[in-house]
PDB file of C-alpha atoms in Angstrom:
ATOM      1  CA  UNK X 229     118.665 121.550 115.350  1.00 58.00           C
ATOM      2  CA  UNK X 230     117.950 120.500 118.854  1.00 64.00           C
ATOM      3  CA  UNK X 231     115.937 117.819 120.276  1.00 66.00           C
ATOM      4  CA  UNK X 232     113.329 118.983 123.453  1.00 60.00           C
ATOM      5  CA  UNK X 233     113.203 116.857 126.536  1.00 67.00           C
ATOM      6  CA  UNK X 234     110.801 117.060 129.213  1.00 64.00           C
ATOM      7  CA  UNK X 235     107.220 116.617 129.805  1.00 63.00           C
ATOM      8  CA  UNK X 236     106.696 120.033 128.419  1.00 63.00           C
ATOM      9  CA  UNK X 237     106.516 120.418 124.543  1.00 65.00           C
ATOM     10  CA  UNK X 238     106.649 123.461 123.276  1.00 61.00           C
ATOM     11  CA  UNK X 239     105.461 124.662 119.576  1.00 68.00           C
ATOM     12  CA  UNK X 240     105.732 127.916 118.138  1.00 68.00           C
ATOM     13  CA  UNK X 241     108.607 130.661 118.455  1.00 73.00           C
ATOM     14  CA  UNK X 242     110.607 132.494 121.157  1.00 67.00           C
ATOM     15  CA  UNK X 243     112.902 134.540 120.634  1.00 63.00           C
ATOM     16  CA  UNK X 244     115.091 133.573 118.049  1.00 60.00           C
ATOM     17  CA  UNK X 245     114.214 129.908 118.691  1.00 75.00           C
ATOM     18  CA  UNK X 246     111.557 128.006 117.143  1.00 75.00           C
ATOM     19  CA  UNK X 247     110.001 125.097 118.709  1.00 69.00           C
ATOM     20  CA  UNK X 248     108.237 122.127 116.333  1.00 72.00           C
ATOM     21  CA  UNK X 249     107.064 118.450 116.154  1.00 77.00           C
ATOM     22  CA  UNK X 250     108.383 116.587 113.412  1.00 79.00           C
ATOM     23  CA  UNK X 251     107.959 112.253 112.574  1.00 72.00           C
ATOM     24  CA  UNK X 252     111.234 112.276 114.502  1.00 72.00           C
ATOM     25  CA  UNK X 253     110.012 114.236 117.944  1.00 75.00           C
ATOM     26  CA  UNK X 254     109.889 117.442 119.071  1.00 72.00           C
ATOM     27  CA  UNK X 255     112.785 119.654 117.911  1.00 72.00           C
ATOM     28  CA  UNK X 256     114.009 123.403 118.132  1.00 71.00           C
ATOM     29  CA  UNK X 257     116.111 125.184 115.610  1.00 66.00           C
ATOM     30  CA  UNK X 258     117.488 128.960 115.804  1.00 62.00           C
ATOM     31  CA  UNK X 259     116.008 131.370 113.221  1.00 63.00           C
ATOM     32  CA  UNK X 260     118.525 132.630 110.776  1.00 57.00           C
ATOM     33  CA  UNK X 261     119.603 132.506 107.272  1.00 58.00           C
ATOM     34  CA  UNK X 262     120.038 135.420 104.363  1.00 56.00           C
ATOM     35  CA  UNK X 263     117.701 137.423 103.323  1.00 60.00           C
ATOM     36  CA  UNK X 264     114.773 135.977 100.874  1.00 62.00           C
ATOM     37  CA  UNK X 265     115.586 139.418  98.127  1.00 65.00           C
ATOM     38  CA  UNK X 266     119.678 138.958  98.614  1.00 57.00           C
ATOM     39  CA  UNK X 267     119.240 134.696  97.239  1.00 49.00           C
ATOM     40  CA  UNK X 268     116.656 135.725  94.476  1.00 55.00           C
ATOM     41  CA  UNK X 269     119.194 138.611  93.181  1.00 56.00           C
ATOM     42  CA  UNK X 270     122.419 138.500  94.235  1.00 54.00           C
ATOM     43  CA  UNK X 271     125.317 137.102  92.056  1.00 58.00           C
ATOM     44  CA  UNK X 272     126.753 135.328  95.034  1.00 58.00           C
ATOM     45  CA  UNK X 273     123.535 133.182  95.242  1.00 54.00           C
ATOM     46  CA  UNK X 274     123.375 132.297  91.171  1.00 60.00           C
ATOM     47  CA  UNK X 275     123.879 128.371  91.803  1.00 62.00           C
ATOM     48  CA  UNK X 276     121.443 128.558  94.951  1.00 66.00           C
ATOM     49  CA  UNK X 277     118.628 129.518  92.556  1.00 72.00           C
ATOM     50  CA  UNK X 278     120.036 127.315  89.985  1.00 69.00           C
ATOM     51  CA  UNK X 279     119.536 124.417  92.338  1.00 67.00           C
ATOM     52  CA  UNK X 280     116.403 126.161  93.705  1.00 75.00           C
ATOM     53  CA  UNK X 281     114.714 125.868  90.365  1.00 80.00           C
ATOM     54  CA  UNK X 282     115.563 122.399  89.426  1.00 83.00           C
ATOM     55  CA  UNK X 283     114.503 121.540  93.280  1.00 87.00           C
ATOM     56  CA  UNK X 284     111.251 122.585  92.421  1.00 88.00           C
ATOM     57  CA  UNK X 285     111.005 121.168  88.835  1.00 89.00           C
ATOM     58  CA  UNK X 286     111.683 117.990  90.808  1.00 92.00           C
ATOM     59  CA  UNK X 287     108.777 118.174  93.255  1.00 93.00           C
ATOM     60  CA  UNK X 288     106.102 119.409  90.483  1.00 94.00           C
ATOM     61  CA  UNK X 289     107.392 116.174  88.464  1.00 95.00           C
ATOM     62  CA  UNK X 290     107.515 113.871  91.396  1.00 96.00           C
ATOM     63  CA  UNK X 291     103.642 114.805  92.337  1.00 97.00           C
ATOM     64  CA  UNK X 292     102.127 114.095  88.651  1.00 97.00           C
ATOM     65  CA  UNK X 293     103.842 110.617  88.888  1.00 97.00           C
ATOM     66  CA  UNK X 294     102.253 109.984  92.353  1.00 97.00           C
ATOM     67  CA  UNK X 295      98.948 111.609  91.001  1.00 97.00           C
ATOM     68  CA  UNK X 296      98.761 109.362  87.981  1.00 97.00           C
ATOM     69  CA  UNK X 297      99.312 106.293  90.565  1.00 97.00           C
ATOM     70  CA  UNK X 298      96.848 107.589  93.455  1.00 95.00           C
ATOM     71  CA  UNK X 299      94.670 105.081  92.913  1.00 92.00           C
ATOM     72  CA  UNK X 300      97.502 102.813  94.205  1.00 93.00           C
ATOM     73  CA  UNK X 301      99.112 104.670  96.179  1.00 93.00           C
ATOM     74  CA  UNK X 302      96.578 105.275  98.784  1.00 90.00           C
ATOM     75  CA  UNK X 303      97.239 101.767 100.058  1.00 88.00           C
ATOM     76  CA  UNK X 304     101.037 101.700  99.203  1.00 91.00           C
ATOM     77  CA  UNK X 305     103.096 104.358 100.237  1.00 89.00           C
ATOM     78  CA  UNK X 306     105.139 105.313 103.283  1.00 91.00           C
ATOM     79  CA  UNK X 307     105.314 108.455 105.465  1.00 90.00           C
ATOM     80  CA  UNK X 308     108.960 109.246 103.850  1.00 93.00           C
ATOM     81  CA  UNK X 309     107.643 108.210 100.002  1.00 95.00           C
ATOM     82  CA  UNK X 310     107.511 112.048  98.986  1.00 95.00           C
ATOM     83  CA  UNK X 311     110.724 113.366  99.603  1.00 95.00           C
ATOM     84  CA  UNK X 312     112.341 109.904  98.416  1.00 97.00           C
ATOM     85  CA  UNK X 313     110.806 109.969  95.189  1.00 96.00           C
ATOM     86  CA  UNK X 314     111.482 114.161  94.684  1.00 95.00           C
ATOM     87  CA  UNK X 315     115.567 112.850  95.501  1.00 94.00           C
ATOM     88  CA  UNK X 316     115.480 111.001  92.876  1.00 95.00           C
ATOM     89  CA  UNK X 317     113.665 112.969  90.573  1.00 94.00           C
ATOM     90  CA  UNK X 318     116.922 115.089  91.092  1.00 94.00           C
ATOM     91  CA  UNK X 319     118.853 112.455  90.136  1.00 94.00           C
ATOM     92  CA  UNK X 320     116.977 112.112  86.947  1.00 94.00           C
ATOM     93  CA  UNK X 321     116.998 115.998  86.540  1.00 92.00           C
ATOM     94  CA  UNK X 322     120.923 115.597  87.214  1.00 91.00           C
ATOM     95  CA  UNK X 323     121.214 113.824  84.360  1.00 92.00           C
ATOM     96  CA  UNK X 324     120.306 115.666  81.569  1.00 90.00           C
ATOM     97  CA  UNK X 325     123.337 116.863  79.825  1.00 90.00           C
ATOM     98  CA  UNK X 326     121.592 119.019  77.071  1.00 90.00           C
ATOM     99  CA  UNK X 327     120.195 121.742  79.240  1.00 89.00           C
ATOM    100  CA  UNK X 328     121.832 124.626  80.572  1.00 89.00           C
ATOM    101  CA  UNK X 329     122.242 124.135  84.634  1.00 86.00           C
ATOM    102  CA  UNK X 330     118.949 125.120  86.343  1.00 84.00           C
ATOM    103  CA  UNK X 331     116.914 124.549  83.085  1.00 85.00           C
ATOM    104  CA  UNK X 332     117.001 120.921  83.440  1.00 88.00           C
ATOM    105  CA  UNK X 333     114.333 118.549  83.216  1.00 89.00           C
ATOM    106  CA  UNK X 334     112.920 115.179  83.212  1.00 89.00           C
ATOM    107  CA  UNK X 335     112.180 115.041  79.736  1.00 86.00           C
ATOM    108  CA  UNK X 336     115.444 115.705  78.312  1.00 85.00           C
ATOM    109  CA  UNK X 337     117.083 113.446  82.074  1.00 87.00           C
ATOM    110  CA  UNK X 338     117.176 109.966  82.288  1.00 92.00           C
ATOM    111  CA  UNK X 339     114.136 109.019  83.562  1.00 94.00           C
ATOM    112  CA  UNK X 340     114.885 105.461  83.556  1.00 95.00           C
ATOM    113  CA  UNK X 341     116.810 106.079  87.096  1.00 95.00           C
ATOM    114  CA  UNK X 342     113.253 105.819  88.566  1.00 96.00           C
ATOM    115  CA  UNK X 343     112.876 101.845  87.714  1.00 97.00           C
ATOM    116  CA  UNK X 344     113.199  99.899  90.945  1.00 97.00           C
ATOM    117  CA  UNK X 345     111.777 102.317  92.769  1.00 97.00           C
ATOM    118  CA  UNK X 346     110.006 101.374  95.931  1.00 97.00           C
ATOM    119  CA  UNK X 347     107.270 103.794  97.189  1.00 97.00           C
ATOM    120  CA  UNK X 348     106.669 101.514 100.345  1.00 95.00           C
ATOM    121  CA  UNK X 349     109.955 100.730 102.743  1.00 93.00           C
ATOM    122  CA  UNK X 350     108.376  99.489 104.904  1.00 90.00           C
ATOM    123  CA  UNK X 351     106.931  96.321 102.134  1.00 92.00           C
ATOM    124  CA  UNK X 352     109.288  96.590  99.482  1.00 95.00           C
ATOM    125  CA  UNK X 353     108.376  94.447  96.367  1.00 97.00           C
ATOM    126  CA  UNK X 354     111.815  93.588  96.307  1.00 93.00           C
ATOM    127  CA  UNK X 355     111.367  91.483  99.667  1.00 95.00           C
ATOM    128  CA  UNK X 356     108.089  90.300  99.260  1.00 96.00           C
ATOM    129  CA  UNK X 357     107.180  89.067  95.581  1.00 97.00           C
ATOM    130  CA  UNK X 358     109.865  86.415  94.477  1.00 97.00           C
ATOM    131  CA  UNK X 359     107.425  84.628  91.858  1.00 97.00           C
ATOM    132  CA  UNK X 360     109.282  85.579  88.456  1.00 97.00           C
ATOM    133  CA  UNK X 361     107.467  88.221  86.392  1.00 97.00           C
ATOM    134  CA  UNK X 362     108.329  89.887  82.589  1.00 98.00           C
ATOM    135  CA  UNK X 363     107.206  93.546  82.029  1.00 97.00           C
ATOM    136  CA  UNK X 364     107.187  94.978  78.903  1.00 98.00           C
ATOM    137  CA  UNK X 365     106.151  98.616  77.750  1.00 98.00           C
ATOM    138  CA  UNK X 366     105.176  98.375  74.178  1.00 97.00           C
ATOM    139  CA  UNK X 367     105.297 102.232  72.874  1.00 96.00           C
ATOM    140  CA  UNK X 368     103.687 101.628  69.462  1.00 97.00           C
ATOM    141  CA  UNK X 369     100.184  99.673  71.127  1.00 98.00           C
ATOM    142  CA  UNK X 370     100.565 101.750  73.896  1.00 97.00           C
ATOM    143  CA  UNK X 371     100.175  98.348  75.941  1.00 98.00           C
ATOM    144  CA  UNK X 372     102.081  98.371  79.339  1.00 98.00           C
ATOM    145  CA  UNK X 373     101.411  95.135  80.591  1.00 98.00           C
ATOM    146  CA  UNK X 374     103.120  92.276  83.190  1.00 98.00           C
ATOM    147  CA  UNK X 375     103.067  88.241  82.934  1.00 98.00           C
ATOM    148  CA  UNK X 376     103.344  86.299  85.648  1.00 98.00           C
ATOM    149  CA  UNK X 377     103.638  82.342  85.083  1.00 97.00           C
ATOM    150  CA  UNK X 378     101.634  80.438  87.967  1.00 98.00           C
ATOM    151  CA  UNK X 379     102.971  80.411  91.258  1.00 98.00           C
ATOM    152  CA  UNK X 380     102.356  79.123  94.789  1.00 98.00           C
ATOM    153  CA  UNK X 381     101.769  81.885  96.820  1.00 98.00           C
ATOM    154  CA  UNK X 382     103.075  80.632 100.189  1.00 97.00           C
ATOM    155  CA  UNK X 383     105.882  79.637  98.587  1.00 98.00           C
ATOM    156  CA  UNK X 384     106.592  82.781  96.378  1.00 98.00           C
ATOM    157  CA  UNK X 385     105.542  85.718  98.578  1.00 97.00           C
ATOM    158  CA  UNK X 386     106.503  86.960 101.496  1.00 96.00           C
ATOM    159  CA  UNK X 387     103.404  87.776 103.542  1.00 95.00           C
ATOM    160  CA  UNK X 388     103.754  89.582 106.751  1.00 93.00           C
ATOM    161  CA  UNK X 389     101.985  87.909 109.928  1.00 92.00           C
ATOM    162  CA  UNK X 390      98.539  87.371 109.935  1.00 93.00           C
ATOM    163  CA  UNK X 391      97.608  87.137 105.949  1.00 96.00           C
ATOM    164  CA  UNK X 392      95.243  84.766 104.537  1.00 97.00           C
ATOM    165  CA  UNK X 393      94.546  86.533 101.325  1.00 97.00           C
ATOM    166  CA  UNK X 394      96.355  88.625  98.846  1.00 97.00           C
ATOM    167  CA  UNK X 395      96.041  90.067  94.950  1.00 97.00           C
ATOM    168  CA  UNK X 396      98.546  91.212  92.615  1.00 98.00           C
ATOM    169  CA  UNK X 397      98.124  94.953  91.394  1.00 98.00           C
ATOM    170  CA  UNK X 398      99.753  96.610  88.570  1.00 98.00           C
ATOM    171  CA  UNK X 399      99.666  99.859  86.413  1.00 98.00           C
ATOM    172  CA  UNK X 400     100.594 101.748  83.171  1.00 98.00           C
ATOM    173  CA  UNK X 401     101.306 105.616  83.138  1.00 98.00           C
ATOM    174  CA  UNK X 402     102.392 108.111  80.557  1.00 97.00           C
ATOM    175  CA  UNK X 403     102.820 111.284  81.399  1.00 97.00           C
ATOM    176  CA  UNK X 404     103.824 114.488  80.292  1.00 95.00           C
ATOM    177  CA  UNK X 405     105.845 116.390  82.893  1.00 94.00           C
ATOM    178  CA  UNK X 406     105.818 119.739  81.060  1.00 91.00           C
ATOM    179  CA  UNK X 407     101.952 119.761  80.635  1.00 94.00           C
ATOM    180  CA  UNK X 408     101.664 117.963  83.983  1.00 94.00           C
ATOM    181  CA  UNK X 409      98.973 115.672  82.315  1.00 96.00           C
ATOM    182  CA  UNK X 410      98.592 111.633  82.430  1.00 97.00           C
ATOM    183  CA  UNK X 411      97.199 108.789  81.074  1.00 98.00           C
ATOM    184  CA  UNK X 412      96.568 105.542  83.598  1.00 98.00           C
ATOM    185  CA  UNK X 413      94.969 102.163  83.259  1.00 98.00           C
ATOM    186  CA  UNK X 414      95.374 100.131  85.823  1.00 97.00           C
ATOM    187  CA  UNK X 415      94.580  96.497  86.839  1.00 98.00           C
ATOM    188  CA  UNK X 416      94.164  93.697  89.680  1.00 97.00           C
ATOM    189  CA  UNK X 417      92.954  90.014  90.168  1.00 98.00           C
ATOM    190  CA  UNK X 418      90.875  89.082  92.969  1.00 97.00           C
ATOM    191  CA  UNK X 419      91.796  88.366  96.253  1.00 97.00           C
ATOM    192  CA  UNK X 420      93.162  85.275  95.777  1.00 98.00           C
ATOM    193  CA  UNK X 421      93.926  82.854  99.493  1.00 98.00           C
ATOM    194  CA  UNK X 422      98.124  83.001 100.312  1.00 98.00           C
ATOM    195  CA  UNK X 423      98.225  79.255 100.712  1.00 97.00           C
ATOM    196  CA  UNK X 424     100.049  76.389  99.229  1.00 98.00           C
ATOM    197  CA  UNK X 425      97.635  75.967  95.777  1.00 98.00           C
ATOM    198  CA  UNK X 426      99.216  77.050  92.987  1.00 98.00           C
ATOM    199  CA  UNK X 427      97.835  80.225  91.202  1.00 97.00           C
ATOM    200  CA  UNK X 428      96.550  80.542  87.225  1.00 97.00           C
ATOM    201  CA  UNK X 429      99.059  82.325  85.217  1.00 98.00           C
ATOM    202  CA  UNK X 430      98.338  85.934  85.355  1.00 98.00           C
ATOM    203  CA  UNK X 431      98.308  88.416  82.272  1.00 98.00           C
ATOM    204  CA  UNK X 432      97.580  92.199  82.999  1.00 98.00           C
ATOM    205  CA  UNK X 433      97.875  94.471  79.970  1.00 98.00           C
ATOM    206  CA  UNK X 434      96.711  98.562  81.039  1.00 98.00           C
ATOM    207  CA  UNK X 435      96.492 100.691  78.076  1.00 98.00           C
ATOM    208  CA  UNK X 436      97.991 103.965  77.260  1.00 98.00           C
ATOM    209  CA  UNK X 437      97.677 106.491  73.841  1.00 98.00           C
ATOM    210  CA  UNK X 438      99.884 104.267  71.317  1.00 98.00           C
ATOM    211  CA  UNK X 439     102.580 105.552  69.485  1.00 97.00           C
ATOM    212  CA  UNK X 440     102.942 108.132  72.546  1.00 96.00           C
ATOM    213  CA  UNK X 441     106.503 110.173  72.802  1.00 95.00           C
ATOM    214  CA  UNK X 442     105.755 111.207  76.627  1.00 95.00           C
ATOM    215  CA  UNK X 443     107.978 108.584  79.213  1.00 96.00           C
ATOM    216  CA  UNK X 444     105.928 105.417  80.338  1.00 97.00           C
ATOM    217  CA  UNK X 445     106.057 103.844  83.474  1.00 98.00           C
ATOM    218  CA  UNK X 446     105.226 100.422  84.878  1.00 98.00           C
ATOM    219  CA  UNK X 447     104.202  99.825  88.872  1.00 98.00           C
ATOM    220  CA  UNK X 448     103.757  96.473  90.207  1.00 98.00           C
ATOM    221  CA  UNK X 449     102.392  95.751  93.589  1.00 97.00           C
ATOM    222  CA  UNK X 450     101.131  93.445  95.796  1.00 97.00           C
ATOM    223  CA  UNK X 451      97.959  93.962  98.669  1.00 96.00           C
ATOM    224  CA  UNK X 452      97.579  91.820 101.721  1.00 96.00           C
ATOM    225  CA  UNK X 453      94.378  90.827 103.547  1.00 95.00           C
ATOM    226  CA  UNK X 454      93.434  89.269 106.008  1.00 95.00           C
ATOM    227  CA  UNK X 455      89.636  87.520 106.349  1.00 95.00           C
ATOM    228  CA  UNK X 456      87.872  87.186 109.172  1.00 95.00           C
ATOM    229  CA  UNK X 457      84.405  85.856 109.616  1.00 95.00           C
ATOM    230  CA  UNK X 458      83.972  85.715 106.042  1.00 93.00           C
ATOM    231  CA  UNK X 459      84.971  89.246 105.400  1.00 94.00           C
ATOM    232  CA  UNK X 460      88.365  91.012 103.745  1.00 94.00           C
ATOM    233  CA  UNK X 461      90.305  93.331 105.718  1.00 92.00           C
ATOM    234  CA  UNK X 462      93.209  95.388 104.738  1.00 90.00           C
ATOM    235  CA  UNK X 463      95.857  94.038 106.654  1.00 84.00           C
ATOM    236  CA  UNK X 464      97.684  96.755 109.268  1.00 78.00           C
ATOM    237  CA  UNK X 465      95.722  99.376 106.579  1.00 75.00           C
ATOM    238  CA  UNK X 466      97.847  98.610 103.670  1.00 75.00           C
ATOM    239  CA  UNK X 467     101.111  99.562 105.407  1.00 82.00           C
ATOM    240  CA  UNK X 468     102.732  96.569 103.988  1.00 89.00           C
ATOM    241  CA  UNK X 469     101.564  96.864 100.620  1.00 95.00           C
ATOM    242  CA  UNK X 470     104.423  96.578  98.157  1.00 97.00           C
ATOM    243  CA  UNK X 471     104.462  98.820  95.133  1.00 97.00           C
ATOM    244  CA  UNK X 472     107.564  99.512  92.835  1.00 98.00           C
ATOM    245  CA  UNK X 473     108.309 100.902  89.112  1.00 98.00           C
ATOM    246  CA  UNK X 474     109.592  97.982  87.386  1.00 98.00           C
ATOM    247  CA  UNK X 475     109.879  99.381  83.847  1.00 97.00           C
ATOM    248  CA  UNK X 476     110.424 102.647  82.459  1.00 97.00           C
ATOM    249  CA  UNK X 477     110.341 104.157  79.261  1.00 96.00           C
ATOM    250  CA  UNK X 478     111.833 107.604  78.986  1.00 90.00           C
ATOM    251  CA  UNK X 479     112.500 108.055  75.350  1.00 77.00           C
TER     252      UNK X 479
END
């Protein structure tokens, strides 16, 4: 892989070399590699599909989770969130030691790898929400909820430049990865002003089937705004949004 310099970009292919524009500038890359038949038959290449396959398991899974969270999402996420979340849905994939290799899957992996993770570097929750909070997934009432005891925002979150307002968001998923099917609730307080008052406590409780056998997850964020002449803005769009899986419940 090459990078291109000049005031010339080019896209598209010459040759053997390909020219395209990536997040990280414009780059070139010689065409090459085996032959698409020779990986999908060829003894050589068993582990290559082996991988291939439990690759793609990984994406499928990774884009139900984000689907059941869209809602969310949409104001939390960063440009690199996809491929960070399909890693470690690997990871989880990795883990399952009951499946043959290339068979496994999330269901019979550890998908309790996936709590702590952050779909927003740029705003991790992590960094930016230091009031203390207990989350508890309760499989048998199907409640997946979050207390927080009452806080002083200013004092307790770490708003970038330019807030004045903020609210906390959370939600409850369960999901079934081999159907690729989900139930969500989700919930939020108002905006509430990022100033030196303390806050009420805060209770959120989303509901999901009880008694369900499918993994449950937990996401806990928090949304910035900024007002101005009486009305709310997203600040910078959301791109500072924090949003994380806090609990997880693979079963």
């Amino acid at each position: 892989m090459a990078r291109q310099k000049g005031i010339i970009k080019l896209k598209g292919t010459i040759g053997d070399i390909t020219f395209y524009k990536t997040k990280d500038g414009h780059l070139a890359r010689e065409k090459g590699g085996v032959d698409a038949s020779r990986i999908k038959s060829d003894p050589a290449f068993q582990r290559t599909r082996e991988n291939g396959a439990e690759f793609g398991r990984a994406g499928k899974a990774g884009k139900i989770l984000r689907t059941s969270l869209r809602s969310m999402l949409i104001n939390s996420a960063d440009s690199r969130m996809v491929s960070r979340l399909t890693q470690a849905m690997v990871k989880v994939i990795q883990a399952d030691v009951t499946s043959v290799r290339g068979l496994r899957n999330v269901i019979d992996g550890e998908a309790e790898l996936l709590a702590g993770f952050e779909f927003n570097i740029q705003g991790k929750l992590g960094t930016s929400l230091f009031a203390p909070f207990v989350g508890v997934i309760d499989r048998g009432t199907g409640e997946i909820s979050v207390d927080l005891a009452e806080f002083i925002p200013a004092n307790m979150i770490a708003a970038p430049s330019g807030t004045t307002h903020f609210k906390i968001i959370s939600a409850g998923a369960e999901i079934d990865f081999e159907a690729e099917t989900f139930v969500e609730a989700h919930s939020e307080t108002a905006i509430l002003p990022w100033d030196a008052v303390a806050t009420v406590a805060i209770n959120q409780v989303n509901a999901v089937t009880p008694a369900s056998t499918k993994p449950l997850f937990l996401a806990l964020g928090v949304e910035f705004y900024q007002e101005v002449n009486g009305q709310m803005y997203a600040l910078k769009n959301g791109s500072y949004n924090p949003l994380a899986l806090v609990q997880v419940s693979g079963l």
